[in-house]
Short mmCIF file of C-alpha atoms in Angstrom, two decimals:
data_model
loop_
_atom_site.label_atom_id
_atom_site.label_comp_id
_atom_site.label_asym_id
_atom_site.label_seq_id
_atom_site.Cartn_x
_atom_site.Cartn_y
_atom_site.Cartn_z
CA UNK A 1 -36.14 4.98 -15.24
CA UNK A 2 -33.54 2.96 -13.38
CA UNK A 3 -31.39 4.65 -10.74
CA UNK A 4 -27.82 3.46 -10.08
CA UNK A 5 -25.80 4.52 -7.05
CA UNK A 6 -22.52 3.61 -5.39
CA UNK A 7 -22.95 1.77 -2.10
CA UNK A 8 -20.62 2.85 0.70
CA UNK A 9 -21.35 0.58 3.61
CA UNK A 10 -18.30 1.20 5.73
CA UNK A 11 -17.54 2.83 9.05
CA UNK A 12 -13.97 3.60 8.00
CA UNK A 13 -12.92 7.19 7.40
CA UNK A 14 -9.62 6.34 5.72
CA UNK A 15 -8.39 3.51 3.52
CA UNK A 16 -9.79 1.97 0.35
CA UNK A 17 -13.07 0.44 -0.74
CA UNK A 18 -13.96 -2.03 -3.49
CA UNK A 19 -16.98 -0.41 -5.11
CA UNK A 20 -20.43 -1.99 -5.16
CA UNK A 21 -23.38 -0.55 -7.08
CA UNK A 22 -27.15 -0.76 -6.58
CA UNK A 23 -29.70 -0.52 -9.39
CA UNK A 24 -33.35 0.24 -8.66
CA UNK A 25 -36.34 0.83 -10.90
CA UNK A 26 -39.20 2.12 -8.82
CA UNK A 27 -39.90 -0.02 -5.78
CA UNK A 28 -40.38 -3.35 -7.51
CA UNK A 29 -36.82 -4.68 -7.16
CA UNK A 30 -33.19 -3.81 -6.61
CA UNK A 31 -30.08 -5.38 -8.13
CA UNK A 32 -26.51 -5.29 -6.86
CA UNK A 33 -23.24 -5.37 -8.77
CA UNK A 34 -19.73 -5.94 -7.42
CA UNK A 35 -17.14 -4.13 -9.53
CA UNK A 36 -13.38 -4.48 -9.65
CA UNK A 37 -12.92 -0.77 -8.94
CA UNK A 38 -10.83 0.00 -5.87
CA UNK A 39 -11.04 3.60 -4.65
CA UNK A 40 -9.58 5.46 -1.72
CA UNK A 41 -12.21 6.86 0.63
CA UNK A 42 -10.62 10.31 0.27
CA UNK A 43 -11.13 10.20 -3.51
CA UNK A 44 -14.66 8.84 -3.13
CA UNK A 45 -15.72 11.75 -0.89
CA UNK A 46 -15.52 14.02 -3.93
CA UNK A 47 -18.28 12.12 -5.77
CA UNK A 48 -22.04 11.97 -5.27
CA UNK A 49 -23.71 8.59 -4.85
CA UNK A 50 -24.65 8.58 -8.54
CA UNK A 51 -21.00 8.96 -9.60
CA UNK A 52 -21.17 12.66 -10.47
CA UNK A 53 -18.78 15.19 -8.96
CA UNK A 54 -19.85 17.12 -5.89
CA UNK A 55 -20.30 20.88 -6.31
CA UNK A 56 -17.19 23.08 -6.32
CA UNK A 57 -14.79 20.11 -6.63
CA UNK A 58 -11.94 20.95 -9.00
CA UNK A 59 -9.18 18.57 -7.90
CA UNK A 60 -10.19 14.93 -8.08
CA UNK A 61 -9.22 11.50 -9.38
CA UNK A 62 -10.09 11.65 -13.07
CA UNK A 63 -9.24 7.98 -13.55
CA UNK A 64 -11.78 7.04 -10.90
CA UNK A 65 -14.39 9.26 -12.57
CA UNK A 66 -13.86 7.37 -15.86
CA UNK A 67 -13.99 3.97 -14.14
CA UNK A 68 -17.25 4.78 -12.34
CA UNK A 69 -18.89 6.18 -15.49
CA UNK A 70 -17.83 3.11 -17.48
CA UNK A 71 -19.21 0.71 -14.84
CA UNK A 72 -22.55 2.54 -14.63
CA UNK A 73 -22.81 2.55 -18.42
CA UNK A 74 -22.24 -1.23 -18.48
CA UNK A 75 -24.93 -1.71 -15.83
CA UNK A 76 -27.46 0.34 -17.82
CA UNK A 77 -26.73 -1.60 -21.00
CA UNK A 78 -26.90 -4.94 -19.18
CA UNK A 79 -30.20 -3.97 -17.54
CA UNK A 80 -31.69 -2.93 -20.90
CA UNK A 81 -30.65 -6.29 -22.39
CA UNK A 82 -32.23 -8.17 -19.49
CA UNK A 83 -35.56 -6.38 -20.00
CA UNK A 84 -35.45 -7.05 -23.73
CA UNK A 85 -34.75 -10.76 -23.19
CA UNK A 86 -37.22 -11.10 -20.34
CA UNK A 87 -34.46 -12.27 -18.00
CA UNK A 88 -35.34 -12.70 -14.31
CA UNK A 89 -34.39 -9.56 -12.43
CA UNK A 90 -31.88 -10.96 -9.94
CA UNK A 91 -28.35 -9.78 -9.19
CA UNK A 92 -26.63 -12.93 -10.47
CA UNK A 93 -28.25 -12.44 -13.89
CA UNK A 94 -27.14 -8.81 -13.94
CA UNK A 95 -23.55 -9.89 -13.20
CA UNK A 96 -23.68 -12.48 -15.97
CA UNK A 97 -24.99 -9.94 -18.48
CA UNK A 98 -22.28 -7.44 -17.50
CA UNK A 99 -19.64 -10.14 -17.95
CA UNK A 100 -20.97 -10.96 -21.43
CA UNK A 101 -20.78 -7.28 -22.37
CA UNK A 102 -17.31 -6.91 -20.95
CA UNK A 103 -15.87 -10.01 -22.63
CA UNK A 104 -15.74 -8.70 -26.22
CA UNK A 105 -13.93 -5.61 -24.99
CA UNK A 106 -11.29 -7.72 -23.30
CA UNK A 107 -10.86 -9.91 -26.37
CA UNK A 108 -10.09 -6.97 -28.68
CA UNK A 109 -6.76 -7.29 -30.48
CA UNK A 110 -4.36 -4.98 -28.72
CA UNK A 111 -2.29 -4.19 -31.77
CA UNK A 112 -3.67 -0.70 -32.44
CA UNK A 113 -4.50 0.30 -28.88
CA UNK A 114 -2.58 3.15 -27.32
CA UNK A 115 0.22 2.33 -24.92
CA UNK A 116 -1.71 3.86 -22.01
CA UNK A 117 -4.86 1.84 -22.73
CA UNK A 118 -2.89 -1.41 -22.92
CA UNK A 119 -0.89 -0.62 -19.80
CA UNK A 120 -4.08 0.24 -17.91
CA UNK A 121 -5.71 -3.06 -18.90
CA UNK A 122 -2.52 -4.87 -17.77
CA UNK A 123 -2.76 -3.24 -14.33
CA UNK A 124 -6.49 -3.88 -13.92
CA UNK A 125 -6.24 -7.51 -15.04
CA UNK A 126 -3.19 -8.13 -12.86
CA UNK A 127 -5.04 -7.00 -9.75
CA UNK A 128 -8.31 -8.69 -10.71
CA UNK A 129 -6.59 -12.02 -11.35
CA UNK A 130 -4.51 -11.90 -8.16
CA UNK A 131 -1.13 -11.53 -9.89
CA UNK A 132 -0.33 -8.71 -7.51
CA UNK A 133 -1.90 -7.22 -4.41
CA UNK A 134 -3.55 -3.94 -3.48
CA UNK A 135 -0.30 -2.13 -2.67
CA UNK A 136 1.18 -2.92 -6.09
CA UNK A 137 -2.14 -2.04 -7.75
CA UNK A 138 -2.25 1.40 -6.12
CA UNK A 139 1.39 2.02 -7.05
CA UNK A 140 0.82 1.04 -10.68
CA UNK A 141 -2.19 3.37 -10.89
CA UNK A 142 0.25 6.13 -9.92
CA UNK A 143 2.64 4.94 -12.64
CA UNK A 144 -0.17 5.35 -15.18
CA UNK A 145 -0.52 9.01 -14.20
CA UNK A 146 3.24 9.58 -14.56
CA UNK A 147 3.19 7.93 -17.98
CA UNK A 148 0.24 10.07 -19.07
CA UNK A 149 2.05 13.27 -18.04
CA UNK A 150 5.27 12.12 -19.73
CA UNK A 151 3.60 11.24 -23.03
CA UNK A 152 1.55 14.43 -23.02
CA UNK A 153 4.67 16.55 -22.53
CA UNK A 154 6.46 14.58 -25.27
CA UNK A 155 3.34 14.93 -27.51
CA UNK A 156 3.08 11.17 -27.85
CA UNK A 157 -0.16 10.45 -25.98
CA UNK A 158 -1.48 8.23 -28.77
CA UNK A 159 1.69 6.15 -29.16
CA UNK A 160 1.10 2.39 -29.26
CA UNK A 161 3.06 -0.09 -27.14
CA UNK A 162 4.67 -1.47 -30.31
CA UNK A 163 6.20 1.95 -30.98
CA UNK A 164 8.01 2.14 -27.65
CA UNK A 165 11.74 1.72 -28.03
CA UNK A 166 14.81 1.80 -25.81
CA UNK A 167 15.32 5.54 -26.39
CA UNK A 168 11.85 6.33 -25.03
CA UNK A 169 12.50 4.08 -22.03
CA UNK A 170 15.60 6.09 -21.18
CA UNK A 171 13.69 9.35 -21.62
CA UNK A 172 10.96 8.15 -19.25
CA UNK A 173 13.61 7.13 -16.73
CA UNK A 174 15.06 10.64 -16.75
CA UNK A 175 11.57 12.13 -16.58
CA UNK A 176 10.69 10.15 -13.45
CA UNK A 177 13.92 11.21 -11.77
CA UNK A 178 13.67 14.93 -12.60
CA UNK A 179 9.94 15.47 -13.10
CA UNK A 180 10.01 18.43 -10.71
CA UNK A 181 11.81 20.41 -13.45
CA UNK A 182 8.70 20.26 -15.66
CA UNK A 183 6.23 21.67 -13.14
CA UNK A 184 6.84 25.35 -13.84
CA UNK A 185 6.99 24.96 -17.62
CA UNK A 186 3.83 22.84 -17.95
CA UNK A 187 1.55 24.55 -15.43
CA UNK A 188 -1.62 23.45 -17.21
CA UNK A 189 -0.71 19.81 -16.57
CA UNK A 190 0.53 20.13 -12.99
CA UNK A 191 -2.13 22.58 -11.81
CA UNK A 192 -4.50 19.60 -11.63
CA UNK A 193 -2.35 17.90 -8.97
CA UNK A 194 -2.68 18.70 -5.30
CA UNK A 195 0.33 19.91 -3.33
CA UNK A 196 1.23 16.44 -2.03
CA UNK A 197 1.21 14.92 -5.53
CA UNK A 198 3.25 17.67 -7.18
CA UNK A 199 6.94 16.68 -7.49
CA UNK A 200 9.16 19.23 -5.76
CA UNK A 201 12.60 17.62 -5.90
CA UNK A 202 14.60 14.92 -7.63
CA UNK A 203 13.21 11.47 -6.90
CA UNK A 204 15.39 8.87 -5.23
CA UNK A 205 17.17 6.23 -7.29
CA UNK A 206 15.07 3.43 -5.77
CA UNK A 207 11.86 5.20 -6.83
CA UNK A 208 13.14 5.46 -10.41
CA UNK A 209 14.27 1.81 -10.39
CA UNK A 210 10.85 0.74 -9.14
CA UNK A 211 9.08 2.45 -12.05
CA UNK A 212 11.44 0.78 -14.51
CA UNK A 213 10.74 -2.61 -12.92
CA UNK A 214 7.01 -2.04 -13.47
CA UNK A 215 7.57 -1.24 -17.16
CA UNK A 216 9.90 -4.21 -17.54
CA UNK A 217 7.20 -6.54 -16.16
CA UNK A 218 4.65 -5.03 -18.54
CA UNK A 219 6.78 -5.55 -21.64
CA UNK A 220 7.68 -9.07 -20.48
CA UNK A 221 3.95 -9.89 -20.42
CA UNK A 222 3.58 -8.54 -23.96
CA UNK A 223 6.40 -10.89 -25.00
CA UNK A 224 4.77 -13.83 -23.25
CA UNK A 225 1.44 -13.18 -24.98
CA UNK A 226 3.29 -12.71 -28.31
CA UNK A 227 1.94 -9.19 -28.73
CA UNK A 228 5.50 -8.03 -29.35
CA UNK A 229 8.46 -10.07 -30.51
CA UNK A 230 11.01 -8.39 -28.28
CA UNK A 231 10.84 -6.10 -25.25
CA UNK A 232 12.63 -2.75 -25.64
CA UNK A 233 14.49 -3.65 -22.44
CA UNK A 234 16.23 -6.44 -24.37
CA UNK A 235 17.64 -3.83 -26.75
CA UNK A 236 19.61 -2.33 -23.86
CA UNK A 237 22.86 -3.89 -22.68
CA UNK A 238 22.52 -6.40 -19.85
CA UNK A 239 24.64 -4.30 -17.48
CA UNK A 240 22.70 -1.10 -18.16
CA UNK A 241 19.41 -2.98 -17.85
CA UNK A 242 20.53 -4.34 -14.49
CA UNK A 243 21.47 -0.87 -13.24
CA UNK A 244 18.16 0.61 -14.43
CA UNK A 245 16.12 -1.74 -12.25
CA UNK A 246 18.52 -2.28 -9.36
CA UNK A 247 17.55 -0.94 -5.94
CA UNK A 248 20.09 -0.01 -3.30
CA UNK A 249 19.32 0.06 0.38
CA UNK A 250 21.05 1.67 3.32
CA UNK A 251 22.16 -0.47 6.25
CA UNK A 252 19.07 -1.49 8.26
CA UNK A 253 18.15 1.05 10.92
CA UNK A 254 16.38 -0.13 14.05
CA UNK A 255 16.24 0.75 17.72
CA UNK A 256 18.59 -1.09 20.01
CA UNK A 257 16.97 -2.48 23.11
CA UNK A 258 18.37 0.24 25.36
CA UNK A 259 17.10 2.92 22.95
CA UNK A 260 13.65 1.35 22.89
CA UNK A 261 13.60 1.31 26.70
CA UNK A 262 14.75 4.93 26.77
CA UNK A 263 11.69 5.91 24.74
CA UNK A 264 9.39 3.85 26.96
CA UNK A 265 10.74 5.60 30.05
CA UNK A 266 10.77 9.06 28.47
CA UNK A 267 8.09 11.59 29.42
CA UNK A 268 7.35 13.66 26.31
CA UNK A 269 5.55 16.96 26.04
CA UNK A 270 1.76 16.63 25.85
CA UNK A 271 1.61 17.05 22.08
CA UNK A 272 3.68 13.88 21.67
CA UNK A 273 1.91 11.64 24.20
CA UNK A 274 -0.27 10.02 21.56
CA UNK A 275 2.71 9.61 19.23
CA UNK A 276 4.64 7.82 21.96
CA UNK A 277 1.79 5.38 22.66
CA UNK A 278 1.19 4.74 18.95
CA UNK A 279 4.89 4.18 18.27
CA UNK A 280 5.40 1.82 21.22
CA UNK A 281 2.32 -0.18 20.22
CA UNK A 282 3.56 -0.22 16.62
CA UNK A 283 6.89 -1.70 17.77
CA UNK A 284 5.04 -4.45 19.66
CA UNK A 285 2.92 -5.35 16.62
CA UNK A 286 5.50 -4.92 13.86
CA UNK A 287 2.86 -4.42 11.16
CA UNK A 288 3.00 -2.14 8.16
CA UNK A 289 1.57 1.34 8.65
CA UNK A 290 -1.35 0.62 6.27
CA UNK A 291 -2.40 -2.36 8.39
CA UNK A 292 -1.79 -0.48 11.66
CA UNK A 293 -4.16 2.31 10.57
CA UNK A 294 -7.01 -0.14 9.96
CA UNK A 295 -6.85 -2.05 13.27
CA UNK A 296 -9.87 -1.87 15.56
CA UNK A 297 -11.03 -3.82 18.60
CA UNK A 298 -12.54 -6.32 16.16
CA UNK A 299 -8.95 -7.36 15.37
CA UNK A 300 -8.29 -8.40 18.98
CA UNK A 301 -8.81 -12.03 19.94
CA UNK A 302 -8.04 -14.36 22.86
CA UNK A 303 -6.49 -17.82 22.51
CA UNK A 304 -7.67 -20.92 24.38
CA UNK A 305 -4.82 -20.33 26.84
CA UNK A 306 -6.09 -16.79 27.55
CA UNK A 307 -3.40 -15.04 25.51
CA UNK A 308 -4.67 -11.84 23.83
CA UNK A 309 -3.53 -11.25 20.26
CA UNK A 310 -4.08 -9.05 17.22
CA UNK A 311 -5.05 -10.74 13.94
CA UNK A 312 -5.41 -9.25 10.45
CA UNK A 313 -4.97 -9.94 6.75
CA UNK A 314 -1.96 -7.96 5.48
CA UNK A 315 -3.14 -5.46 2.85
CA UNK A 316 0.05 -5.59 0.81
CA UNK A 317 0.01 -9.33 0.14
CA UNK A 318 -3.55 -10.55 0.76
CA UNK A 319 -4.37 -10.51 -2.95
CA UNK A 320 -1.44 -12.78 -3.79
CA UNK A 321 -1.51 -15.13 -0.79
CA UNK A 322 -2.18 -18.81 -1.46
CA UNK A 323 -4.74 -18.82 1.34
CA UNK A 324 -6.47 -16.40 3.71
CA UNK A 325 -4.09 -16.97 6.62
CA UNK A 326 -4.00 -14.01 8.97
CA UNK A 327 -1.06 -12.47 10.74
CA UNK A 328 -1.43 -13.31 14.43
CA UNK A 329 0.67 -11.35 16.92
CA UNK A 330 0.37 -11.99 20.68
CA UNK A 331 0.11 -8.83 22.79
CA UNK A 332 2.77 -8.21 25.39
CA UNK A 333 1.38 -6.56 28.49
CA UNK A 334 2.33 -2.95 27.76
CA UNK A 335 0.81 -3.21 24.25
CA UNK A 336 -2.38 -4.74 25.67
CA UNK A 337 -2.66 -1.87 28.17
CA UNK A 338 -2.27 0.75 25.40
CA UNK A 339 -4.97 -0.94 23.32
CA UNK A 340 -7.40 -1.17 26.23
CA UNK A 341 -6.76 2.48 27.04
CA UNK A 342 -7.08 3.82 23.47
CA UNK A 343 -9.29 1.22 21.71
CA UNK A 344 -7.06 1.93 18.66
CA UNK A 345 -8.55 5.44 18.46
CA UNK A 346 -5.39 7.37 17.65
CA UNK A 347 -6.02 10.38 15.38
CA UNK A 348 -2.27 10.73 14.75
CA UNK A 349 -2.42 7.59 12.57
CA UNK A 350 -4.84 9.16 10.08
CA UNK A 351 -2.05 11.13 8.45
CA UNK A 352 1.30 9.29 8.39
CA UNK A 353 2.98 11.92 6.18
CA UNK A 354 2.81 15.70 6.14
CA UNK A 355 4.26 18.45 8.29
CA UNK A 356 2.43 17.34 11.43
CA UNK A 357 1.86 13.67 10.58
CA UNK A 358 2.84 10.48 12.40
CA UNK A 359 6.26 10.16 10.71
CA UNK A 360 7.20 13.76 11.48
CA UNK A 361 6.19 13.39 15.11
CA UNK A 362 8.14 10.13 15.48
CA UNK A 363 11.25 12.10 14.50
CA UNK A 364 10.43 14.76 17.08
CA UNK A 365 9.75 12.16 19.79
CA UNK A 366 13.08 10.40 19.21
CA UNK A 367 14.98 13.68 19.03
CA UNK A 368 13.48 14.86 22.33
CA UNK A 369 14.30 11.48 23.88
CA UNK A 370 17.95 11.87 22.83
CA UNK A 371 18.01 8.96 20.37
CA UNK A 372 20.84 10.43 18.32
CA UNK A 373 23.14 7.49 17.53
CA UNK A 374 24.78 8.10 14.15
CA UNK A 375 23.54 5.93 11.26
CA UNK A 376 24.48 5.96 7.57
CA UNK A 377 22.36 7.32 4.75
CA UNK A 378 23.46 7.29 1.13
CA UNK A 379 23.65 10.73 -0.46
CA UNK A 380 22.76 10.27 -4.14
CA UNK A 381 23.97 13.73 -5.13
CA UNK A 382 27.39 13.33 -3.51
CA UNK A 383 27.62 9.62 -4.32
CA UNK A 384 28.73 8.69 -0.79
CA UNK A 385 27.40 7.91 2.66
CA UNK A 386 26.63 10.63 5.16
CA UNK A 387 26.12 10.17 8.86
CA UNK A 388 22.96 11.42 10.48
CA UNK A 389 21.34 11.03 13.93
CA UNK A 390 18.96 8.08 14.14
CA UNK A 391 15.97 10.31 14.87
CA UNK A 392 16.46 12.01 11.49
CA UNK A 393 16.21 8.64 9.70
CA UNK A 394 13.17 7.48 11.68
CA UNK A 395 9.63 6.92 10.44
CA UNK A 396 6.82 4.40 10.93
CA UNK A 397 9.06 1.82 9.23
CA UNK A 398 11.42 2.03 12.21
CA UNK A 399 8.75 0.38 14.38
CA UNK A 400 8.46 -2.60 12.03
CA UNK A 401 12.24 -2.97 11.72
CA UNK A 402 12.68 -2.73 15.50
CA UNK A 403 10.07 -5.44 16.07
CA UNK A 404 11.71 -7.81 13.58
CA UNK A 405 15.19 -7.17 14.97
CA UNK A 406 14.18 -7.71 18.60
CA UNK A 407 12.30 -10.90 17.75
CA UNK A 408 15.16 -12.21 15.62
CA UNK A 409 17.73 -11.64 18.33
CA UNK A 410 15.76 -13.23 21.14
CA UNK A 411 14.97 -16.24 18.96
CA UNK A 412 18.63 -16.73 18.07
CA UNK A 413 19.54 -16.36 21.72
CA UNK A 414 16.98 -18.97 22.81
CA UNK A 415 17.66 -21.53 20.12
CA UNK A 416 21.34 -21.07 19.37
CA UNK A 417 22.75 -21.64 22.84
CA UNK A 418 24.74 -24.67 21.76
CA UNK A 419 21.73 -26.43 20.28
CA UNK A 420 21.69 -25.19 16.69
CA UNK A 421 24.01 -23.29 14.41
CA UNK A 422 23.06 -19.69 13.66
CA UNK A 423 20.89 -19.47 10.55
CA UNK A 424 19.54 -23.01 10.80
CA UNK A 425 15.91 -23.79 10.07
CA UNK A 426 15.27 -24.25 13.77
CA UNK A 427 16.33 -20.67 14.42
CA UNK A 428 14.44 -19.21 11.46
CA UNK A 429 11.02 -20.77 12.10
CA UNK A 430 9.28 -17.94 13.92
CA UNK A 431 6.07 -18.05 11.89
CA UNK A 432 5.70 -21.80 12.50
CA UNK A 433 5.66 -21.51 16.29
CA UNK A 434 2.45 -21.91 18.29
CA UNK A 435 0.93 -18.77 19.77
CA UNK A 436 2.17 -19.68 23.27
CA UNK A 437 5.74 -20.05 21.96
CA UNK A 438 5.55 -16.73 20.15
CA UNK A 439 4.10 -15.10 23.25
CA UNK A 440 7.08 -16.38 25.26
CA UNK A 441 9.47 -14.99 22.66
CA UNK A 442 7.75 -11.60 22.63
CA UNK A 443 7.79 -11.41 26.41
CA UNK A 444 11.49 -12.23 26.39
CA UNK A 445 12.24 -9.70 23.64
CA UNK A 446 10.34 -6.84 25.30
CA UNK A 447 11.09 -7.96 28.88
CA UNK A 448 7.40 -8.22 29.79
CA UNK A 449 5.72 -10.42 32.40
CA UNK A 450 3.42 -13.26 31.38
CA UNK A 451 -0.34 -12.73 31.96
CA UNK A 452 -3.75 -14.02 30.86
CA UNK A 453 -7.15 -12.50 30.07
CA UNK A 454 -10.72 -13.80 29.88
CA UNK A 455 -13.11 -13.60 26.92
CA UNK A 456 -14.04 -10.03 27.88
CA UNK A 457 -10.37 -8.96 27.85
CA UNK A 458 -10.23 -8.68 31.62
CA UNK A 459 -6.83 -9.59 33.12
CA UNK A 460 -7.29 -12.69 35.27
CA UNK A 461 -3.72 -13.86 35.92
CA UNK A 462 -0.65 -11.71 36.42
CA UNK A 463 3.08 -12.40 36.49
CA UNK A 464 2.84 -16.11 35.72
#
């Protein structure tokens, strides 16, 4: 009897993994299969290697359970076909047989499929074919769960996509905004969610608009493939449709240079030392929190000129990039020193959210450092701006925004001194600069001295 297990060859403790499977029958051979399933490591911990749930697990990703079971079933069927045909037992033949089994399923006429089934296939195919990246894929998987809860509550779980109309769109919009109101009434549905996933308050307008954009894209695809003649969005007035999908943003919030320096020179209490180092390094790198969490010493390189840098493929866009170009960010001296001291081992980064997570501690760090300049935040309930201290509006995103702002300003200052008009291509060409040019800009922005390192990351020249 063949045995199929999930392979988890990774040293990461957080993040996501694209699942691979191994099939063995005795000791004669083993076959490998790469699936399109992407799972978070946290979700995967709740499953045994054979795809079954671990003992005493009650809260888990049911969608992942279905995906794993379906993939294992396909492998078993493909393997049985190979034995029947006398096909050579090699992994490439297994993949080909799985593809041949999967193809008829994908060619089924969608007409009578449920809305959820069709939407799920849209999401999976979009990610598989590179139409959108991992970040969008993970978001849309969350949208599927919202839609399932909505349709279950409305007793329309089996509705087809052709039956969706503008009235149901508006109902779903209201549901997304005020889902927290359903939690108490439908305990059997929400008891399956963990505390973090359970809605506790009205969702922000941008969150609602984002979900409507996802649905709009889905129905547009159905139009393009002639599965429907007209999207339900087109049955809503143009102005209302625009408002449903429009996002509004507050004025950009970033640290001014003197505020950044105040944090660098501030001595926090011991419980915030790691937060301070992580935040300062984050400002120097300017990457998204998801990328920051995954960085290790393997992401550190040295240029021919001896300039140390961090390089990585951005998780959010790598699936939709035209090539595999990495982000390359030279390391100013203080950032290099933090990396060499910590080796990127910062436990605070494991949990960005939560009561004691990275975002919460950034707020505490900035408050203790006296970073209390008033900034605006739109109050959706009151319909007007309110003014709050900067530390209250801070999170990991503040580091990215601060990096971009400081780089933008120093570049304008260097290039616009009578040589080019503000906003010209010469001023806005940061990503086209050589690493030495970018290093000079970073040193100017963060007021750091030039230096060089050898191949072993030992500093060999100081204060050039």
